[in-house]
Short mmCIF file of C-alpha atoms in Angstrom, two decimals:
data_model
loop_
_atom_site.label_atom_id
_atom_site.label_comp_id
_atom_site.label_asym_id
_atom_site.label_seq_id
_atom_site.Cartn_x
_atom_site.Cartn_y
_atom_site.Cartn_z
CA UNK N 30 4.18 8.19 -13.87
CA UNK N 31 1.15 7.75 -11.84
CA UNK N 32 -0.92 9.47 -9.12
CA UNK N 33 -3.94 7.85 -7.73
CA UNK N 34 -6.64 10.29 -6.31
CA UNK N 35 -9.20 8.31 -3.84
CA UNK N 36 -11.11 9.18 -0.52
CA UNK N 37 -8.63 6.94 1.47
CA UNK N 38 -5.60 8.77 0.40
CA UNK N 39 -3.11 9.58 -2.52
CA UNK N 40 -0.93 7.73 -4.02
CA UNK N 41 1.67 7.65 -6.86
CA UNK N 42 5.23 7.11 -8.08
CA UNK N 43 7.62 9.55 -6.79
CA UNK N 44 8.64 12.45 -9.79
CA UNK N 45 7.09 13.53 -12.55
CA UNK N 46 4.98 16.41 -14.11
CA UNK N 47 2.48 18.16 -11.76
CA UNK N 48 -0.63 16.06 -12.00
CA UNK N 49 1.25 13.40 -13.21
CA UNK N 50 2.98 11.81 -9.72
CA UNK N 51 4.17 12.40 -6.47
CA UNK N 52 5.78 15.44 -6.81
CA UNK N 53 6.56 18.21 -4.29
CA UNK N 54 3.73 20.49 -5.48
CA UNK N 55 1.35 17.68 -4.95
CA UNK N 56 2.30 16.09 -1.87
CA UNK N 57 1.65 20.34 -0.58
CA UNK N 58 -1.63 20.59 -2.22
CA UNK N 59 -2.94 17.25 -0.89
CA UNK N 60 -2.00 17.78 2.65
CA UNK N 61 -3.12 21.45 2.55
CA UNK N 62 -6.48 20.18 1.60
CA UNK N 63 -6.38 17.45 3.99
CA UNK N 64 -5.39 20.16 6.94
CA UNK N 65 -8.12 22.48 5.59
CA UNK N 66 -10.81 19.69 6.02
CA UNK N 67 -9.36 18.76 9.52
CA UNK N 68 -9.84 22.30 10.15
CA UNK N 69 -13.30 22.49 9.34
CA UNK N 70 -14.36 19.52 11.03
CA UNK N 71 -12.37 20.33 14.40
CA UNK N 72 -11.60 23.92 14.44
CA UNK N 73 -9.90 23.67 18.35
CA UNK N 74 -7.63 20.81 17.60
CA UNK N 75 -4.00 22.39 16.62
CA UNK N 76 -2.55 18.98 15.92
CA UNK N 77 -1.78 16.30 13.52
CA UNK N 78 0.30 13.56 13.65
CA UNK N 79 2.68 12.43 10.75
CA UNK N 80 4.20 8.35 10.79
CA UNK N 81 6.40 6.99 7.55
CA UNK N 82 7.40 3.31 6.52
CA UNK N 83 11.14 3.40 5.35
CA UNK N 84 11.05 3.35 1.85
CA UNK N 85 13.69 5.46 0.03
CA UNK N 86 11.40 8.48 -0.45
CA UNK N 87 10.25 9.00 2.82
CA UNK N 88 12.17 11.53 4.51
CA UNK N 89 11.88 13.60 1.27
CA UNK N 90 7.61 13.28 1.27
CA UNK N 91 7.96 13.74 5.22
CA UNK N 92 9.62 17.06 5.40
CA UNK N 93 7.28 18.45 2.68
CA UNK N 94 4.25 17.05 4.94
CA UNK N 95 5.45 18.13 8.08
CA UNK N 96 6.71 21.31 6.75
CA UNK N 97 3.33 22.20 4.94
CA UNK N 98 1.46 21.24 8.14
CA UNK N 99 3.07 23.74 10.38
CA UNK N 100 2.53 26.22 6.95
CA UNK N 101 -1.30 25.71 8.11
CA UNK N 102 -0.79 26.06 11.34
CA UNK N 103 -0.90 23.16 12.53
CA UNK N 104 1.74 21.69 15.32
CA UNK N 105 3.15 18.23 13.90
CA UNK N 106 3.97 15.62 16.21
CA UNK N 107 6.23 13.56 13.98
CA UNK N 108 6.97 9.88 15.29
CA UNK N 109 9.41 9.34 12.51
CA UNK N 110 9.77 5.73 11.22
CA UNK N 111 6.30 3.81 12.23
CA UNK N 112 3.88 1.16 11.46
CA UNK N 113 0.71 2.06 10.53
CA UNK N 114 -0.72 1.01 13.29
CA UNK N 115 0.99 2.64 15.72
CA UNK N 116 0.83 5.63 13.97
CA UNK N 117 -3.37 5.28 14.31
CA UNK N 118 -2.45 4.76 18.22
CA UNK N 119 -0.59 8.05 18.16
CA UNK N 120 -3.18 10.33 16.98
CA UNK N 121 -5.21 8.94 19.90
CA UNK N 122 -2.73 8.87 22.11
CA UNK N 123 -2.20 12.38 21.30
CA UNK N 124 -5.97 13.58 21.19
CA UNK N 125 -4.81 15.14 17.77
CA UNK N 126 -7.39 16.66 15.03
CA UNK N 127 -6.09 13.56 12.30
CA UNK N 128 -2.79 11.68 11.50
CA UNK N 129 -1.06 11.57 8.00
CA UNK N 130 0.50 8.10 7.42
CA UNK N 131 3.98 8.29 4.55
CA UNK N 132 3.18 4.71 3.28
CA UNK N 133 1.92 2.99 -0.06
CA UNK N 134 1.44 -0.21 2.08
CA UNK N 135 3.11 -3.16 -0.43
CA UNK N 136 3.50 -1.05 -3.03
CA UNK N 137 6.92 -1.05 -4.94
CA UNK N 138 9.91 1.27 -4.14
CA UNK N 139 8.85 3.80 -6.62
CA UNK N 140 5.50 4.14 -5.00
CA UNK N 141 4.37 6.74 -1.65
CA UNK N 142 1.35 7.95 -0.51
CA UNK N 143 -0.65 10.12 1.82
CA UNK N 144 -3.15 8.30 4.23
CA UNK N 145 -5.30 9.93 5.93
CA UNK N 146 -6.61 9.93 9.02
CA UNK N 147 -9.25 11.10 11.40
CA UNK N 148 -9.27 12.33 15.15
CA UNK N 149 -10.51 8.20 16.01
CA UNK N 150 -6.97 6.89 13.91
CA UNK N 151 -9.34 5.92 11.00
CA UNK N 152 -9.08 5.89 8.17
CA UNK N 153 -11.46 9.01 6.88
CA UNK N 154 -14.91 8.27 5.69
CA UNK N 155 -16.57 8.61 2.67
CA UNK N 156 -17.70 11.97 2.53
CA UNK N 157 -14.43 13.48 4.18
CA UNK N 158 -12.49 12.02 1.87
CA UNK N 159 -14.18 13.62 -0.85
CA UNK N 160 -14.43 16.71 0.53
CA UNK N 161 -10.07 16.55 0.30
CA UNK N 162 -9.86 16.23 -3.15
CA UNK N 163 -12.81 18.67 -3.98
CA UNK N 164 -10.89 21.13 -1.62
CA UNK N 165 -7.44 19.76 -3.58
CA UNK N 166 -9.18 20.38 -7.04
CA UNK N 167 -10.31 23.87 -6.06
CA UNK N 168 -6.82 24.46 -4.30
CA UNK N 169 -9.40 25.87 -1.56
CA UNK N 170 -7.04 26.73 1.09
CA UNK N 171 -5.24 29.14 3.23
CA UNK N 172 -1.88 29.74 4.72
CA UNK N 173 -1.01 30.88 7.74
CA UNK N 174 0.53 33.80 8.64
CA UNK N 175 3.76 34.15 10.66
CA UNK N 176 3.18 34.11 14.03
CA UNK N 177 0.31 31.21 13.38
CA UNK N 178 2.91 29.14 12.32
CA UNK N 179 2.89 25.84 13.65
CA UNK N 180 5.58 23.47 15.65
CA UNK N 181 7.20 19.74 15.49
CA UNK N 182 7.77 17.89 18.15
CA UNK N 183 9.78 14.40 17.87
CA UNK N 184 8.20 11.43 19.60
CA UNK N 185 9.09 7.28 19.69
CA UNK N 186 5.30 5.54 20.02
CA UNK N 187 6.69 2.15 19.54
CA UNK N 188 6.95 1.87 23.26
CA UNK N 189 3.53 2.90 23.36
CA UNK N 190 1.91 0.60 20.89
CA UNK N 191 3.20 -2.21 22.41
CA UNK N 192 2.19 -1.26 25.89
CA UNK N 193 -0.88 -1.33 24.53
CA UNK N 194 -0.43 -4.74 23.14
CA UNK N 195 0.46 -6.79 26.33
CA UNK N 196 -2.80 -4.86 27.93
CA UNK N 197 -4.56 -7.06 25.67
CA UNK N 198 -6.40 -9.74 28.27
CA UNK N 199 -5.82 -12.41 25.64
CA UNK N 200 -2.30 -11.79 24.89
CA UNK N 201 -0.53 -14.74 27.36
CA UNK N 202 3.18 -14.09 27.77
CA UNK N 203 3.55 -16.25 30.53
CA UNK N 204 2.13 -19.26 27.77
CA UNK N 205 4.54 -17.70 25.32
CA UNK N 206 7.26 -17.69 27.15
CA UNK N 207 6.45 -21.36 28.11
CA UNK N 208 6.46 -22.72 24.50
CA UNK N 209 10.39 -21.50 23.82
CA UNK N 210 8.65 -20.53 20.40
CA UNK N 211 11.94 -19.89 17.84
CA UNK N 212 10.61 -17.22 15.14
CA UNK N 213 11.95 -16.26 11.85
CA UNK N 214 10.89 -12.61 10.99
CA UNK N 215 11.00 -11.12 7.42
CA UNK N 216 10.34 -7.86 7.71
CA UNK N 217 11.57 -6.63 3.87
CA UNK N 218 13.78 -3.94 5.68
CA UNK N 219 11.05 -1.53 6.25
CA UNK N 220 9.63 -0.09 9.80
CA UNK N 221 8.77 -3.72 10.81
CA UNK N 222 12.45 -4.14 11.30
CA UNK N 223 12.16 -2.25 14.19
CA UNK N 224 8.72 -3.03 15.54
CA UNK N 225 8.49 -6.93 14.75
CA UNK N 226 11.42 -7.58 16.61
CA UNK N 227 9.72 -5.15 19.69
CA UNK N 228 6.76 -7.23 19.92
CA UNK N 229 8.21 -10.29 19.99
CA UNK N 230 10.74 -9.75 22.90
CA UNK N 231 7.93 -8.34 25.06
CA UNK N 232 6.02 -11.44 24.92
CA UNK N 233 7.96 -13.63 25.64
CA UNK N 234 9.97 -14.99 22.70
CA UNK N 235 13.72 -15.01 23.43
CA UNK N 236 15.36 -16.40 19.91
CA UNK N 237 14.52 -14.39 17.15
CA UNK N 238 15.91 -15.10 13.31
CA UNK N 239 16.01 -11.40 11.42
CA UNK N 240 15.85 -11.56 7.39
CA UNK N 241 15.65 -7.94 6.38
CA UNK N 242 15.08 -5.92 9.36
CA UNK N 243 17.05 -2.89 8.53
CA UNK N 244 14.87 -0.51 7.81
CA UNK N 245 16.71 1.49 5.18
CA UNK N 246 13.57 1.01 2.19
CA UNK N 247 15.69 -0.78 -0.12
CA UNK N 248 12.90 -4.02 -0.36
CA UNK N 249 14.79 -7.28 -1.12
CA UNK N 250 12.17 -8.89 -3.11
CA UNK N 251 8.53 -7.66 -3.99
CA UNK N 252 7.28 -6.29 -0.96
CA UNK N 253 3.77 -7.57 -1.26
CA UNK N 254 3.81 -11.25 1.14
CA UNK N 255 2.45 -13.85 -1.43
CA UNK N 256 3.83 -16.95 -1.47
CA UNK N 257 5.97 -16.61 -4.47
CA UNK N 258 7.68 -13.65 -2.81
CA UNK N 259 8.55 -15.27 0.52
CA UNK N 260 11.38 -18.12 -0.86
CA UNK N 261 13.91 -17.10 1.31
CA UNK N 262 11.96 -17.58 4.82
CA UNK N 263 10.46 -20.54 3.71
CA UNK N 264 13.29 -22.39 3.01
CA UNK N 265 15.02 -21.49 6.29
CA UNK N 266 11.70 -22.89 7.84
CA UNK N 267 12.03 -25.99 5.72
CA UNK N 268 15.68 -26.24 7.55
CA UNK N 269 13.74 -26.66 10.97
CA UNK N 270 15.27 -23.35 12.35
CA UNK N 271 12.45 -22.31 13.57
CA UNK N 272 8.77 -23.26 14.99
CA UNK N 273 6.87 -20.52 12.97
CA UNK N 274 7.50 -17.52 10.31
CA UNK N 275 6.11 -13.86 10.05
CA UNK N 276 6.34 -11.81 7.28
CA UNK N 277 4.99 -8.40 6.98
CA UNK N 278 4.77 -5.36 4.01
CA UNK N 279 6.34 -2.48 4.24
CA UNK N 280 3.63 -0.38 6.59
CA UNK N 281 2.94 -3.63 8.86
CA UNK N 282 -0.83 -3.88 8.50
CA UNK N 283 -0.42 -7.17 7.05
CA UNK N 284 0.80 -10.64 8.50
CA UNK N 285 1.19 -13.56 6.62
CA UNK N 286 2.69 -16.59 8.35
CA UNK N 287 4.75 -19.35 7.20
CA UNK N 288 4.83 -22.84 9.22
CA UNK N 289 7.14 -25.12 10.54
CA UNK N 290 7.84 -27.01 7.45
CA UNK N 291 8.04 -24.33 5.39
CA UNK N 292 4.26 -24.21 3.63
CA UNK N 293 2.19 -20.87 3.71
CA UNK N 294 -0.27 -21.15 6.25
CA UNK N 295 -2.22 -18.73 4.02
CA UNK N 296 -2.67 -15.50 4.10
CA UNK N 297 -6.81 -15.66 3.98
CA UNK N 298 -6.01 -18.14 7.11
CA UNK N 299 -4.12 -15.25 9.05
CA UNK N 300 -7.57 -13.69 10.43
CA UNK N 301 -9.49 -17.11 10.61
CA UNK N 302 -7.02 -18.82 12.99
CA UNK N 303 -6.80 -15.40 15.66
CA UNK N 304 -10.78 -15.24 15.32
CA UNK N 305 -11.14 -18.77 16.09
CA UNK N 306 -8.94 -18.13 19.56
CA UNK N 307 -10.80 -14.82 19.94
CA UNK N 308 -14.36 -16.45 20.21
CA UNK N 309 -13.24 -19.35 22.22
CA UNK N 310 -12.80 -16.93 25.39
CA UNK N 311 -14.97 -14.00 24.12
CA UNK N 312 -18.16 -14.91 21.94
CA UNK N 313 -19.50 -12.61 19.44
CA UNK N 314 -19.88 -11.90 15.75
CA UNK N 315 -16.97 -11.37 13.31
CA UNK N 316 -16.65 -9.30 10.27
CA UNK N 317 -14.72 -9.26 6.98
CA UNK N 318 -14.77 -8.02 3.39
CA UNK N 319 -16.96 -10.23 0.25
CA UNK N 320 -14.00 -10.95 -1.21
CA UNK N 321 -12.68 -12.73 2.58
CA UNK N 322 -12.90 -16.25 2.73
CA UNK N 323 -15.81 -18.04 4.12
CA UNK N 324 -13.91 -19.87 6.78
CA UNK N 325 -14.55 -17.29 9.19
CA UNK N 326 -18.21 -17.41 8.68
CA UNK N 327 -18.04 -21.09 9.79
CA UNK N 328 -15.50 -21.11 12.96
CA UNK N 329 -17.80 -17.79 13.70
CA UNK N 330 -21.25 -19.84 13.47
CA UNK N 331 -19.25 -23.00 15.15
CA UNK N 332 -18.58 -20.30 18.37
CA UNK N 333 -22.35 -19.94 18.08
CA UNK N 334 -21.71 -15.80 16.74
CA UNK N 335 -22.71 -14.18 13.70
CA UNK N 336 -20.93 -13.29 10.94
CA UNK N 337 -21.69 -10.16 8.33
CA UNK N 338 -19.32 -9.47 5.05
CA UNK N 339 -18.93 -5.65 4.28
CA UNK N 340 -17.60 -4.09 0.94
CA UNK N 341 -13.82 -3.80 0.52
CA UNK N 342 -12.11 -1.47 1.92
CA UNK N 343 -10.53 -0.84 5.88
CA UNK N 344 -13.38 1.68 6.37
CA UNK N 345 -15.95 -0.06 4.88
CA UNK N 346 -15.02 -3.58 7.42
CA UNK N 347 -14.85 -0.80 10.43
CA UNK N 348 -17.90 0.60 9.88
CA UNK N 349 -19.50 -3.13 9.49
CA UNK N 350 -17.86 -4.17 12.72
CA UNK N 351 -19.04 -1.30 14.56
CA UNK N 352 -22.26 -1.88 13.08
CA UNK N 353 -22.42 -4.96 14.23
CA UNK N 354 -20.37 -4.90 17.65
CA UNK N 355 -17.91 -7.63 16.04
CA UNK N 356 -15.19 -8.79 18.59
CA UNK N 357 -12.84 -9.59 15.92
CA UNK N 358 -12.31 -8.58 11.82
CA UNK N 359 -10.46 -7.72 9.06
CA UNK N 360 -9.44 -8.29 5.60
CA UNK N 361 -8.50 -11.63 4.04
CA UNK N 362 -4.92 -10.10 2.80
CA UNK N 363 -3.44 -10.63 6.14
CA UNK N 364 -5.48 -7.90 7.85
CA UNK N 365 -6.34 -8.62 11.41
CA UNK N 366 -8.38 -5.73 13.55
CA UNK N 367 -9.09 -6.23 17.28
CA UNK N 368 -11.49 -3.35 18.78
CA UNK N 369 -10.01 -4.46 22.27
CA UNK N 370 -6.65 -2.43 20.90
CA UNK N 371 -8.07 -0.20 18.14
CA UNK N 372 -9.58 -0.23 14.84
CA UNK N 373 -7.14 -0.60 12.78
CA UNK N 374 -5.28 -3.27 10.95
CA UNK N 375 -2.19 -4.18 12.84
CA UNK N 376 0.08 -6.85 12.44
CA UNK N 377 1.67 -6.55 16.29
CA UNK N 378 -1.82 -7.49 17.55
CA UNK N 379 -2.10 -10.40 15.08
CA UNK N 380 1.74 -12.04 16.24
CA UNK N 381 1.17 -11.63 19.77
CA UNK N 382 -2.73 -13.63 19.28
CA UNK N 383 -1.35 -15.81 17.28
CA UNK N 384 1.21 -16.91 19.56
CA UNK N 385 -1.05 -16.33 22.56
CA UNK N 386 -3.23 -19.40 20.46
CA UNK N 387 -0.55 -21.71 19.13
CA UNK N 388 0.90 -21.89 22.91
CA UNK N 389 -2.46 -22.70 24.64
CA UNK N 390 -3.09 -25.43 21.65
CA UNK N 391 0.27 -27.41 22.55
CA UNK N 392 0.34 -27.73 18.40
CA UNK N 393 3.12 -26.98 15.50
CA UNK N 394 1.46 -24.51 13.07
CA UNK N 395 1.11 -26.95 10.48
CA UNK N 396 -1.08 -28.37 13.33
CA UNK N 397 -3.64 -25.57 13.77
CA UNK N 398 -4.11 -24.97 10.03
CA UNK N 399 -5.66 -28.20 9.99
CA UNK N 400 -8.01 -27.71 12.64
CA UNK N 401 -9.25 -24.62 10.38
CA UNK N 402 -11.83 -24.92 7.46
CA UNK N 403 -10.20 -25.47 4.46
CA UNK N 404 -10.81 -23.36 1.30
CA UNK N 405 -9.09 -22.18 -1.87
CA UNK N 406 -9.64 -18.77 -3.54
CA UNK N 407 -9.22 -18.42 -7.11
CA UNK N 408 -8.32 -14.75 -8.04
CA UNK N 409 -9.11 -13.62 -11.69
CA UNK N 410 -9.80 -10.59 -14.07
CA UNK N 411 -11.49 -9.27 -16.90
CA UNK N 412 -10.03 -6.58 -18.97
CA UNK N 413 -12.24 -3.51 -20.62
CA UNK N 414 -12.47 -1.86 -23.25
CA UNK N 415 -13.24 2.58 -22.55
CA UNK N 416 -16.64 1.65 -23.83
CA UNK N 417 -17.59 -1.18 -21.29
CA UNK N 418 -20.93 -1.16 -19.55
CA UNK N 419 -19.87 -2.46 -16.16
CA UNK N 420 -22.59 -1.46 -14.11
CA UNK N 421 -25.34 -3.00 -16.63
CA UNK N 422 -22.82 -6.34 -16.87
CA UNK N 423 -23.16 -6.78 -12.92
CA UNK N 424 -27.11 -5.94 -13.55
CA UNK N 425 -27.11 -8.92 -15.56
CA UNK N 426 -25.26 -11.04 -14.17
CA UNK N 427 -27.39 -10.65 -10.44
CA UNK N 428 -30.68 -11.29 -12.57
CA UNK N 429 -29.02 -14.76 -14.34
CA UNK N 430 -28.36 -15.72 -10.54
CA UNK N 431 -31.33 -14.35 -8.91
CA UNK N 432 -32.22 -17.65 -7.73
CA UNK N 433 -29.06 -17.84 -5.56
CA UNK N 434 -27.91 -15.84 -2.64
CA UNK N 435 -26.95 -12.36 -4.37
CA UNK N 436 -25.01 -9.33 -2.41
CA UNK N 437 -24.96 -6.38 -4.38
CA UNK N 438 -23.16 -3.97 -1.18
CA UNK N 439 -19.52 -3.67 -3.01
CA UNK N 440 -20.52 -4.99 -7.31
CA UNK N 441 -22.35 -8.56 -7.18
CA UNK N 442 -21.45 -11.42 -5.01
CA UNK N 443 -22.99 -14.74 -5.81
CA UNK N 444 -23.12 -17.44 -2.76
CA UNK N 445 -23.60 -21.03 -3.92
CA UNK N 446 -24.23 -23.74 -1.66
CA UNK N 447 -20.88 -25.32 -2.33
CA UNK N 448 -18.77 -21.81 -3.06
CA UNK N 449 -19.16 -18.54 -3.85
CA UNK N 450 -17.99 -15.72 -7.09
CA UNK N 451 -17.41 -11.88 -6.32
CA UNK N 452 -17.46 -9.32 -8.91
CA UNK N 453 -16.31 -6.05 -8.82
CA UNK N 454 -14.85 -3.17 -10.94
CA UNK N 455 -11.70 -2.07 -9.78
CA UNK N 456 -10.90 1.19 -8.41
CA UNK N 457 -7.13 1.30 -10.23
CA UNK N 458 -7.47 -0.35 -12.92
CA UNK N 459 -9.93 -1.15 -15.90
CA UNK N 460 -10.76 -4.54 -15.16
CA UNK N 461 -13.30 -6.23 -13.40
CA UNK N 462 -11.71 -8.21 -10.34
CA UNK N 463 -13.67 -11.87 -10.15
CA UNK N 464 -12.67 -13.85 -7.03
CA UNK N 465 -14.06 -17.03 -6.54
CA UNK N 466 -14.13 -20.02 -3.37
CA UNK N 467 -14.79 -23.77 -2.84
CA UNK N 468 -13.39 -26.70 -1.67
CA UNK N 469 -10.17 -27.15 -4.04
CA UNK N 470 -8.74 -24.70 -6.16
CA UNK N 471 -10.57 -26.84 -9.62
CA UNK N 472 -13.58 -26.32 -8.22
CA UNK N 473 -12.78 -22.18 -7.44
CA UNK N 474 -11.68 -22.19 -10.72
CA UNK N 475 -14.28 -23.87 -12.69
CA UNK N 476 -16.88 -21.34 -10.20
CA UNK N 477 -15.02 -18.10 -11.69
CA UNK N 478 -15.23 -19.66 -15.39
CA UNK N 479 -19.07 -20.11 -15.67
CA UNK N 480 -19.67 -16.61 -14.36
CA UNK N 481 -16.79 -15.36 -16.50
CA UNK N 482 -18.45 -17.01 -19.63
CA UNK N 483 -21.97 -15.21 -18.86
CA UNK N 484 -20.37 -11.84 -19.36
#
């Protein structure tokens, strides 16, 4: 059993000892601390809004949330089976005090978690989200009494969320709906089985091949989209069924796509090709995490806009993009964010870009890849021992490679002329995560090696 305690959330596999998973007792101590904070920080806000992906212990961990919610007086407006995204539209939508999202993103089937959100639909900062588990730890809260009690309501805000889409200026239906585009949607029979198919229909695309769109939580493969999950949608590709593939996890914050012959347009690539349409009509700088590749810095630079890399992390690439004004960011997992909709990850804004962009180009999507910078990450690990000195390794290493470009924001990244090699200690696991770039994947490879060797 497991249960992950972190500022963004909690996670775990469902069962289990107290302390030891995502058990009843924990899901209602988490979420009373998380209403207590919301309390604190907005004492005249009464509501919170609670979304769920479909996996198979959903409805259990929603009725616990919803029901301890309303035990701290709080009225619930739950909207049932959602993306994450449009459950970070909701809590706007509703002007609600935070949002509590039943998702552990591409987790496994055994996996849930708590995300938390605040009054903007973001994901809390920092500081909040350490003032949740310090109120959790303490078990610093209060229930309310019986007439304080608070109330559910039952709302759809699909509809909603992809209103919001087709407001987008960029989003072309009328190009879309030119093209004839066929799409093949894998959805891995979670809430993007009923969203994915939404999005598409409104605009523009007319024939529409479904591979695990019911969302009933039972995942067909590994619901992370890497390439070695994604056989069955890439072959049908391969087929020439269809002009282009989407594939997204189980909460719908990610989009990888799949092209016409079948090969992964990349999931790093998903974020590059929407900026690159993005700051042909609206010029500005971009954002993404270290570990992101640097393709974006150079179609952001070849739009004549700046680019900045934050730590990883959603919150952290928000805050940078704010920071900045960015016009367009995200994370290089398939995470696009568009401040025109919200701030947010969200895979419906991605599809209906990247369409919008593949029409006006008159190309296949094997096509546009080319016309991107082309880079290979190389993704590798170190394993620790309980005595490991991680924070004086990464002190070390940034003095051997003083000489080059050093970031030290999120561990130490090192930029080369020719490539570049992240470090970082993970936040799960006791490893240190090395990711490395260049040209070919030998060269990536042979980058993460000589740093690997130094420690």
């Amino acid at each position: 059993m497991s249960l992950v305690k972190s500022i963004s959330g909690i996670r775990g596999t469902i069962g289990g000892r107290v302390g030891e998973g995502l058990n009843p007792v924990d899901i209602v101590r988490f979420t009373a601390a998380y209403a207590t904070q919301r309390r604190a920080a907005l004492p005249n806000n009464n509501t919170i809004v609670v979304g769920r992906d479909a996996r198979l212990s959903g409805q259990m961990v929603e009725q616990i949330v919803c029901g301890t919610l309303m035990g701290m007086g709080y009225d619930v407006v739950n909207i049932g089976l959602a993306t994450t995204p449009t459950t970070e539209l909701a809590v706007t939508g509703e002007k609600a005090a935070g949002g509590i999202i039943l998702t552990a993103s591409h987790n496994p089937k055994q996996w849930n978690a708590l995300k938390l959100l605040n009054e903007q639909g973001e994901f809390l900062n920092d500081a909040e989200g350490k003032e949740v588990l310090a109120i959790a730890e303490r078990e610093d809260f209060s229930f309310a009494e019986v007439d304080d009690l608070g109330h559910m309501t039952s709302k759809d805000y699909l509809p909603y969320h992809v209103e919001q889409v087709l407001k987008l200026k960029l989003v072309d239906v009328e190009a879309i709906r030119k093209r004839n585009f066929t799409v093949a949607i894998d959805c891995v029979n979670s809430v993007g089985g009923l969203a994915i198919p939404a999005i598409l229909k409104a605009v523009g695309v007319k024939n529409i091949i479904e591979l695990n769109c019911t969302p009933n939580g039972r995942f067909p493969h590994n619901p992370e989209p890497l390439p070695q999950h994604l056989t069955e949608i890439s072959e049908l590709l391969k087929s020439g069924k269809a002009d282009v593939g989407f594939v997204v996890d189980p909460d719908v914050d990610r989009l990888a796509i799949i092209c016409e012959n079948g090969e992964m347009f990349g999931e790093e690539y998903t974020l590059v090709s929407v900026a690159d349409y993005i700051l042909r009509h609206t010029p500005g700088n971009t954002v993404s995490n270290m570990s992101s590749t640097r393709a974006l810095s150079d179609v952001t630079r070849a739009h004549g806009g700046e680019y900045s890399a934050s730590a990883v992390g959603e919150v952290n690439v928000v805050a940078e993009m704010k920071r900045v004004h960015a016009v367009i960011g995200g994370e290089g997992n398939g995470g696009v964010i568009y401040p025109e909709c919200h701030y947010g990850r969200d895979a419906l804004v991605g599809i209906a870009l990247f369409l919008s962009h593949l029409a006006h180009l008159d190309m296949k999507v094997s096509e546009l890849r080319r016309t991107l910078p082309d880079y290979c990450i190389s993704k590798n690990r170190i394993d620790l021992t309980p005595d490991t000195n991680v924070d004086a390794i990464l002190v070390r290493v940034k003095e051997l490679y003083k000489n080059e470009r050093v970031n030290d924001r999120d561990g130490v990244k090192i930029d080369f002329a020719d490539g570049w090699v992240h470090l970082r200690k993970s936040n799960t696991e006791p490893i240190i995560r090395v990711y490395s770039e260049a040209a070919t994947m030998e060269e990536a490879n042979a980058l993460a090696q000589k740093v690997m060797a130094v420690i």
